[in-house]
Amino acid sequence: MGFDSNPRKLGSRAAPARKPEQSIMRLPKEALPLSAERSPTQILKKLIRFARKSRYERAFAVRRYFGEWGSRIPHLGNDRTTYVIGLFGSGRNYITGLMLKHLGKRAKYLRETVRYHPGPTSMIYTGHATIRHASRGQELPAVTSRVLQTVSLGFADLIFINRHPLDSLLTNWIFWRIYIRYNIQVEGISRVYKNRDDLCSDLEQNFLEFRAFAEGDPGFFSALPIDAGWGANGSPRFLSFAEFVEEAELFCQSATLTLRLEDFMIDPLKEFSKIAGLMSVDPNLNGLSIAPPRTRPYGYLAVKEKAPRFRDFISDLDTETKRRIEKIGYEL
């Protein structure tokens, strides 16, 4: 779903934690700020999980938390720089995890950032970005423009991770409201609600808040200073739903390869082989078992059925947004 699986405190200036306003919403026990005390058993379990990861996954985690060491940019053979881009809530982290596990030596060059190079390199960059509209939590269009330039010159490849925009919308609304209230990240709807009925009930009760988020209302983020907290890049707001869909269409038009998260739920090995083929990497796919994403495909349909106001929201979408959703390969 494009979110860190280990929720953590992310900035001293974000909104302070406060009691839940709706008893129907819960937080997983492991979703604690770093300042919260953890038992020795919890710490041991985290260390064991870390030790079981591949060496490339461990190195990636160390770089992510402690920064980059060295500045040498490698370029081996005929490699081209690879950019793995997904809009927020697209499942990009799932793809990143597959690459770390199954790309072999090339995976050691994977970084969670988006950096421009004027020529080809062996680097793999992964992150959120936008082409036209500035948005909190995503690289600015000025950065993406330079990436697209190097792609057009044949020095790099852009892999775009796509997902049904309405599934992303629900995921993103839940992610940001939890982050704003509690200053932590959570991964997935199931980490917050016991079942879909609880989600639908909460959505109906807080529909005005949901609609404000879907319309890109800066007031939704009023508790977060634009220059502090996770995802701060000088933009006070997140994409409206219409802008989100427009960005997806623009990336589909610009990407070297577009992959749908839903297709990984059907045949993850087939979809991953497309990545390996584009990068000219031989990960020895014979006998390889790849786990599909944990998220459900087209979960918005169950919400649409049980939440009348959400159903009306979909029905009232403007004609251009509906056209763009169909253009990128999805239905309403």
PDB file of C-alpha atoms in Angstrom, residues 31-225:
ATOM      1  CA  ALA A  31       1.832   1.104  16.348  1.00  0.00           C
ATOM      2  CA  LEU A  32       3.654   3.030  19.055  1.00  0.00           C
ATOM      3  CA  PRO A  33       5.782   6.160  18.852  1.00  0.00           C
ATOM      4  CA  LEU A  34       9.481   5.565  19.448  1.00  0.00           C
ATOM      5  CA  SER A  35       9.126   7.332  22.782  1.00  0.00           C
ATOM      6  CA  ALA A  36       6.770   4.633  24.039  1.00  0.00           C
ATOM      7  CA  GLU A  37       8.293   1.861  26.121  1.00  0.00           C
ATOM      8  CA  ARG A  38       8.692  -1.515  24.471  1.00  0.00           C
ATOM      9  CA  SER A  39       9.078  -4.783  26.294  1.00  0.00           C
ATOM     10  CA  PRO A  40      12.265  -6.858  25.896  1.00  0.00           C
ATOM     11  CA  THR A  41      10.160  -9.467  24.074  1.00  0.00           C
ATOM     12  CA  GLN A  42       8.968  -6.908  21.506  1.00  0.00           C
ATOM     13  CA  ILE A  43      12.514  -5.696  20.925  1.00  0.00           C
ATOM     14  CA  LEU A  44      13.782  -9.272  20.528  1.00  0.00           C
ATOM     15  CA  LYS A  45      11.070 -10.071  17.975  1.00  0.00           C
ATOM     16  CA  LYS A  46      12.011  -7.009  15.921  1.00  0.00           C
ATOM     17  CA  LEU A  47      15.687  -8.000  15.996  1.00  0.00           C
ATOM     18  CA  ILE A  48      14.834 -11.548  14.898  1.00  0.00           C
ATOM     19  CA  ARG A  49      12.739 -10.253  11.989  1.00  0.00           C
ATOM     20  CA  PHE A  50      15.581  -7.952  10.983  1.00  0.00           C
ATOM     21  CA  ALA A  51      18.135 -10.788  11.130  1.00  0.00           C
ATOM     22  CA  ARG A  52      15.977 -12.968   8.871  1.00  0.00           C
ATOM     23  CA  LYS A  53      15.956 -10.407   6.085  1.00  0.00           C
ATOM     24  CA  SER A  54      18.331 -10.678   3.141  1.00  0.00           C
ATOM     25  CA  ARG A  55      21.578  -8.716   3.336  1.00  0.00           C
ATOM     26  CA  TYR A  56      20.246  -6.240   0.779  1.00  0.00           C
ATOM     27  CA  GLU A  57      17.102  -5.664   2.854  1.00  0.00           C
ATOM     28  CA  ARG A  58      19.205  -5.119   5.982  1.00  0.00           C
ATOM     29  CA  ALA A  59      21.498  -2.682   4.184  1.00  0.00           C
ATOM     30  CA  PHE A  60      18.474  -0.829   2.798  1.00  0.00           C
ATOM     31  CA  ALA A  61      16.991  -0.494   6.298  1.00  0.00           C
ATOM     32  CA  VAL A  62      20.264   0.814   7.737  1.00  0.00           C
ATOM     33  CA  ARG A  63      20.610   3.420   4.983  1.00  0.00           C
ATOM     34  CA  ARG A  64      16.994   4.428   5.448  1.00  0.00           C
ATOM     35  CA  TYR A  65      17.428   5.231   9.124  1.00  0.00           C
ATOM     36  CA  PHE A  66      21.041   6.377   9.316  1.00  0.00           C
ATOM     37  CA  GLY A  67      21.627   7.965   5.940  1.00  0.00           C
ATOM     38  CA  GLU A  68      23.873   7.299   2.965  1.00  0.00           C
ATOM     39  CA  TRP A  69      27.571   6.515   3.251  1.00  0.00           C
ATOM     40  CA  GLY A  70      29.765   7.505   0.344  1.00  0.00           C
ATOM     41  CA  SER A  71      28.874   9.340  -2.835  1.00  0.00           C
ATOM     42  CA  ARG A  72      30.169   7.131  -5.642  1.00  0.00           C
ATOM     43  CA  ILE A  73      27.502   6.511  -8.283  1.00  0.00           C
ATOM     44  CA  PRO A  74      28.025   3.124  -9.983  1.00  0.00           C
ATOM     45  CA  HIS A  75      27.423   2.343 -13.639  1.00  0.00           C
ATOM     46  CA  LEU A  76      27.985  -1.293 -14.546  1.00  0.00           C
ATOM     47  CA  GLY A  77      27.739  -2.607 -18.090  1.00  0.00           C
ATOM     48  CA  ASN A  78      24.669  -1.382 -19.946  1.00  0.00           C
ATOM     49  CA  ASP A  79      22.614  -0.588 -16.844  1.00  0.00           C
ATOM     50  CA  ARG A  80      20.190   2.320 -16.940  1.00  0.00           C
ATOM     51  CA  THR A  81      18.957   4.194 -13.899  1.00  0.00           C
ATOM     52  CA  THR A  82      15.649   2.719 -12.761  1.00  0.00           C
ATOM     53  CA  TYR A  83      12.945   4.812 -11.111  1.00  0.00           C
ATOM     54  CA  VAL A  84      10.112   2.997  -9.339  1.00  0.00           C
ATOM     55  CA  ILE A  85       7.417   5.598  -8.794  1.00  0.00           C
ATOM     56  CA  GLY A  86       3.969   5.236  -7.300  1.00  0.00           C
ATOM     57  CA  LEU A  87       1.481   7.794  -6.135  1.00  0.00           C
ATOM     58  CA  PHE A  88       0.734   7.711  -2.428  1.00  0.00           C
ATOM     59  CA  GLY A  89      -1.170   4.568  -1.429  1.00  0.00           C
ATOM     60  CA  SER A  90      -0.267   2.636  -4.575  1.00  0.00           C
ATOM     61  CA  GLY A  91       1.510  -0.360  -3.045  1.00  0.00           C
ATOM     62  CA  ARG A  92       4.968   0.863  -4.014  1.00  0.00           C
ATOM     63  CA  ASN A  93       6.525  -0.499  -0.809  1.00  0.00           C
ATOM     64  CA  TYR A  94       5.399  -3.995  -1.766  1.00  0.00           C
ATOM     65  CA  ILE A  95       7.248  -3.705  -5.086  1.00  0.00           C
ATOM     66  CA  THR A  96      10.313  -2.292  -3.336  1.00  0.00           C
ATOM     67  CA  GLY A  97      10.337  -5.302  -1.021  1.00  0.00           C
ATOM     68  CA  LEU A  98      10.218  -7.711  -3.966  1.00  0.00           C
ATOM     69  CA  MET A  99      13.138  -5.966  -5.634  1.00  0.00           C
ATOM     70  CA  LEU A 100      15.234  -6.115  -2.476  1.00  0.00           C
ATOM     71  CA  LYS A 101      14.565  -9.831  -2.117  1.00  0.00           C
ATOM     72  CA  HIS A 102      14.811 -11.016  -5.702  1.00  0.00           C
ATOM     73  CA  LEU A 103      17.003  -8.704  -7.805  1.00  0.00           C
ATOM     74  CA  GLY A 104      20.284 -10.115  -6.517  1.00  0.00           C
ATOM     75  CA  LYS A 105      23.355  -7.869  -6.502  1.00  0.00           C
ATOM     76  CA  ARG A 106      21.593  -5.048  -8.333  1.00  0.00           C
ATOM     77  CA  ALA A 107      19.402  -4.569  -5.240  1.00  0.00           C
ATOM     78  CA  LYS A 108      22.318  -3.098  -3.289  1.00  0.00           C
ATOM     79  CA  TYR A 109      21.964   0.042  -5.404  1.00  0.00           C
ATOM     80  CA  LEU A 110      18.326   0.606  -4.425  1.00  0.00           C
ATOM     81  CA  ARG A 111      17.617   3.838  -2.533  1.00  0.00           C
ATOM     82  CA  GLU A 112      14.358   5.249  -1.177  1.00  0.00           C
ATOM     83  CA  THR A 113      14.644   8.669  -2.725  1.00  0.00           C
ATOM     84  CA  VAL A 114      14.330  10.218  -6.182  1.00  0.00           C
ATOM     85  CA  ARG A 115      17.591  11.624  -7.531  1.00  0.00           C
ATOM     86  CA  TYR A 116      18.380  12.892 -11.004  1.00  0.00           C
ATOM     87  CA  HIS A 117      21.494  11.857 -12.962  1.00  0.00           C
ATOM     88  CA  PRO A 118      22.348  13.298 -16.399  1.00  0.00           C
ATOM     89  CA  GLY A 119      23.518   9.909 -17.668  1.00  0.00           C
ATOM     90  CA  PRO A 120      22.907   6.190 -17.093  1.00  0.00           C
ATOM     91  CA  THR A 121      23.754   4.574 -13.743  1.00  0.00           C
ATOM     92  CA  SER A 122      23.097   1.277 -11.982  1.00  0.00           C
ATOM     93  CA  MET A 123      21.038   3.020  -9.293  1.00  0.00           C
ATOM     94  CA  ILE A 124      17.426   2.141  -8.472  1.00  0.00           C
ATOM     95  CA  TYR A 125      15.387   4.950  -6.957  1.00  0.00           C
ATOM     96  CA  THR A 126      11.964   4.438  -5.432  1.00  0.00           C
ATOM     97  CA  GLY A 127       9.542   7.026  -4.118  1.00  0.00           C
ATOM     98  CA  HIS A 128       6.347   9.033  -4.480  1.00  0.00           C
ATOM     99  CA  ALA A 129       6.287  11.874  -6.987  1.00  0.00           C
ATOM    100  CA  THR A 130       3.939  14.039  -9.027  1.00  0.00           C
ATOM    101  CA  ILE A 131       4.172  15.483 -12.522  1.00  0.00           C
ATOM    102  CA  ARG A 132       1.808  18.485 -12.428  1.00  0.00           C
ATOM    103  CA  HIS A 133       0.449  19.181  -8.922  1.00  0.00           C
ATOM    104  CA  ALA A 134       2.556  19.810  -5.809  1.00  0.00           C
ATOM    105  CA  SER A 135       1.547  17.552  -2.934  1.00  0.00           C
ATOM    106  CA  ARG A 136       2.645  16.799   0.597  1.00  0.00           C
ATOM    107  CA  GLY A 137       4.359  13.429   0.851  1.00  0.00           C
ATOM    108  CA  GLN A 138       5.478  13.327  -2.796  1.00  0.00           C
ATOM    109  CA  GLU A 139       8.450  14.662  -4.732  1.00  0.00           C
ATOM    110  CA  LEU A 140       7.709  17.961  -6.425  1.00  0.00           C
ATOM    111  CA  PRO A 141       7.001  18.261 -10.174  1.00  0.00           C
ATOM    112  CA  ALA A 142      10.339  20.032 -10.714  1.00  0.00           C
ATOM    113  CA  VAL A 143      12.144  16.867  -9.584  1.00  0.00           C
ATOM    114  CA  THR A 144       9.937  14.591 -11.680  1.00  0.00           C
ATOM    115  CA  SER A 145      10.478  16.763 -14.754  1.00  0.00           C
ATOM    116  CA  ARG A 146      14.217  16.087 -14.670  1.00  0.00           C
ATOM    117  CA  VAL A 147      13.596  12.372 -14.208  1.00  0.00           C
ATOM    118  CA  LEU A 148      11.295  12.310 -17.237  1.00  0.00           C
ATOM    119  CA  GLN A 149      13.946  14.129 -19.239  1.00  0.00           C
ATOM    120  CA  THR A 150      16.570  11.470 -18.585  1.00  0.00           C
ATOM    121  CA  VAL A 151      13.977   8.763 -19.365  1.00  0.00           C
ATOM    122  CA  SER A 152      13.195  10.396 -22.716  1.00  0.00           C
ATOM    123  CA  LEU A 153      16.922  10.451 -23.535  1.00  0.00           C
ATOM    124  CA  GLY A 154      17.185   6.700 -22.942  1.00  0.00           C
ATOM    125  CA  PHE A 155      19.415   6.966 -19.864  1.00  0.00           C
ATOM    126  CA  ALA A 156      16.776   5.715 -17.424  1.00  0.00           C
ATOM    127  CA  ASP A 157      13.587   3.669 -17.132  1.00  0.00           C
ATOM    128  CA  LEU A 158      10.484   4.673 -15.209  1.00  0.00           C
ATOM    129  CA  ILE A 159       8.355   1.940 -13.659  1.00  0.00           C
ATOM    130  CA  PHE A 160       4.999   3.299 -12.519  1.00  0.00           C
ATOM    131  CA  ILE A 161       3.022   1.376  -9.897  1.00  0.00           C
ATOM    132  CA  ASN A 162      -0.702   1.870 -10.404  1.00  0.00           C
ATOM    133  CA  ARG A 163      -3.693   0.920  -8.255  1.00  0.00           C
ATOM    134  CA  HIS A 164      -7.407   1.613  -8.437  1.00  0.00           C
ATOM    135  CA  PRO A 165      -7.662   5.285  -7.420  1.00  0.00           C
ATOM    136  CA  LEU A 166     -10.640   4.705  -5.102  1.00  0.00           C
ATOM    137  CA  ASP A 167      -8.720   2.063  -3.147  1.00  0.00           C
ATOM    138  CA  SER A 168      -5.832   4.511  -2.871  1.00  0.00           C
ATOM    139  CA  LEU A 169      -8.215   7.261  -1.758  1.00  0.00           C
ATOM    140  CA  LEU A 170      -9.560   5.210   1.143  1.00  0.00           C
ATOM    141  CA  THR A 171      -6.075   4.083   2.137  1.00  0.00           C
ATOM    142  CA  ASN A 172      -4.715   7.621   2.029  1.00  0.00           C
ATOM    143  CA  TRP A 173      -7.581   9.141   4.018  1.00  0.00           C
ATOM    144  CA  ILE A 174      -7.080   6.591   6.779  1.00  0.00           C
ATOM    145  CA  PHE A 175      -3.291   6.940   6.721  1.00  0.00           C
ATOM    146  CA  TRP A 176      -3.279  10.736   6.993  1.00  0.00           C
ATOM    147  CA  ARG A 177      -5.992  11.047   9.644  1.00  0.00           C
ATOM    148  CA  ILE A 178      -4.112   8.545  11.827  1.00  0.00           C
ATOM    149  CA  TYR A 179      -0.818  10.332  11.244  1.00  0.00           C
ATOM    150  CA  ILE A 180      -2.284  13.753  12.035  1.00  0.00           C
ATOM    151  CA  ARG A 181      -4.001  12.532  15.203  1.00  0.00           C
ATOM    152  CA  TYR A 182      -1.331  10.230  16.622  1.00  0.00           C
ATOM    153  CA  ASN A 183       1.896  11.139  14.814  1.00  0.00           C
ATOM    154  CA  ILE A 184       2.440   7.561  13.651  1.00  0.00           C
ATOM    155  CA  GLN A 185       2.184   5.626  10.399  1.00  0.00           C
ATOM    156  CA  VAL A 186       0.012   2.565   9.959  1.00  0.00           C
ATOM    157  CA  GLU A 187      -0.063   0.181   7.039  1.00  0.00           C
ATOM    158  CA  GLY A 188      -3.381  -0.949   5.702  1.00  0.00           C
ATOM    159  CA  ILE A 189      -7.036  -0.563   6.562  1.00  0.00           C
ATOM    160  CA  SER A 190      -7.074  -3.806   8.564  1.00  0.00           C
ATOM    161  CA  ARG A 191      -4.615  -2.278  11.017  1.00  0.00           C
ATOM    162  CA  VAL A 192      -7.195   0.344  11.975  1.00  0.00           C
ATOM    163  CA  TYR A 193     -10.578  -1.364  11.581  1.00  0.00           C
ATOM    164  CA  LYS A 194     -11.596  -4.855  12.637  1.00  0.00           C
ATOM    165  CA  ASN A 195     -13.719  -5.303   9.523  1.00  0.00           C
ATOM    166  CA  ARG A 196     -15.210  -3.497   6.539  1.00  0.00           C
ATOM    167  CA  ASP A 197     -18.415  -2.761   8.415  1.00  0.00           C
ATOM    168  CA  ASP A 198     -16.471  -0.679  10.932  1.00  0.00           C
ATOM    169  CA  LEU A 199     -14.756   1.208   8.116  1.00  0.00           C
ATOM    170  CA  CYS A 200     -18.079   1.913   6.401  1.00  0.00           C
ATOM    171  CA  SER A 201     -19.642   3.099   9.639  1.00  0.00           C
ATOM    172  CA  ASP A 202     -16.726   5.418  10.396  1.00  0.00           C
ATOM    173  CA  LEU A 203     -16.753   6.753   6.849  1.00  0.00           C
ATOM    174  CA  GLU A 204     -20.457   7.546   7.040  1.00  0.00           C
ATOM    175  CA  GLN A 205     -20.072   9.254  10.423  1.00  0.00           C
ATOM    176  CA  ASN A 206     -17.076  11.302   9.284  1.00  0.00           C
ATOM    177  CA  PHE A 207     -18.031  11.838   5.673  1.00  0.00           C
ATOM    178  CA  LEU A 208     -17.505  15.609   5.745  1.00  0.00           C
ATOM    179  CA  GLU A 209     -13.912  15.017   6.846  1.00  0.00           C
ATOM    180  CA  PHE A 210     -13.479  12.424   4.107  1.00  0.00           C
ATOM    181  CA  ARG A 211     -14.891  14.769   1.491  1.00  0.00           C
ATOM    182  CA  ALA A 212     -12.573  17.581   2.623  1.00  0.00           C
ATOM    183  CA  PHE A 213      -9.626  15.234   2.140  1.00  0.00           C
ATOM    184  CA  ALA A 214     -10.899  14.076  -1.260  1.00  0.00           C
ATOM    185  CA  GLU A 215     -11.270  17.698  -2.364  1.00  0.00           C
ATOM    186  CA  GLY A 216      -7.700  18.538  -1.363  1.00  0.00           C
ATOM    187  CA  ASP A 217      -8.775  20.970   1.362  1.00  0.00           C
ATOM    188  CA  PRO A 218      -5.613  22.398   3.020  1.00  0.00           C
ATOM    189  CA  GLY A 219      -7.616  22.641   6.242  1.00  0.00           C
ATOM    190  CA  PHE A 220      -7.403  18.865   6.575  1.00  0.00           C
ATOM    191  CA  PHE A 221      -3.673  19.324   7.241  1.00  0.00           C
ATOM    192  CA  SER A 222      -3.947  22.468   9.362  1.00  0.00           C
ATOM    193  CA  ALA A 223      -2.395  20.698  12.374  1.00  0.00           C
ATOM    194  CA  LEU A 224       0.762  19.919  10.379  1.00  0.00           C
ATOM    195  CA  PRO A 225       3.185  22.789   9.618  1.00  0.00           C
TER     196      PRO A 225
END
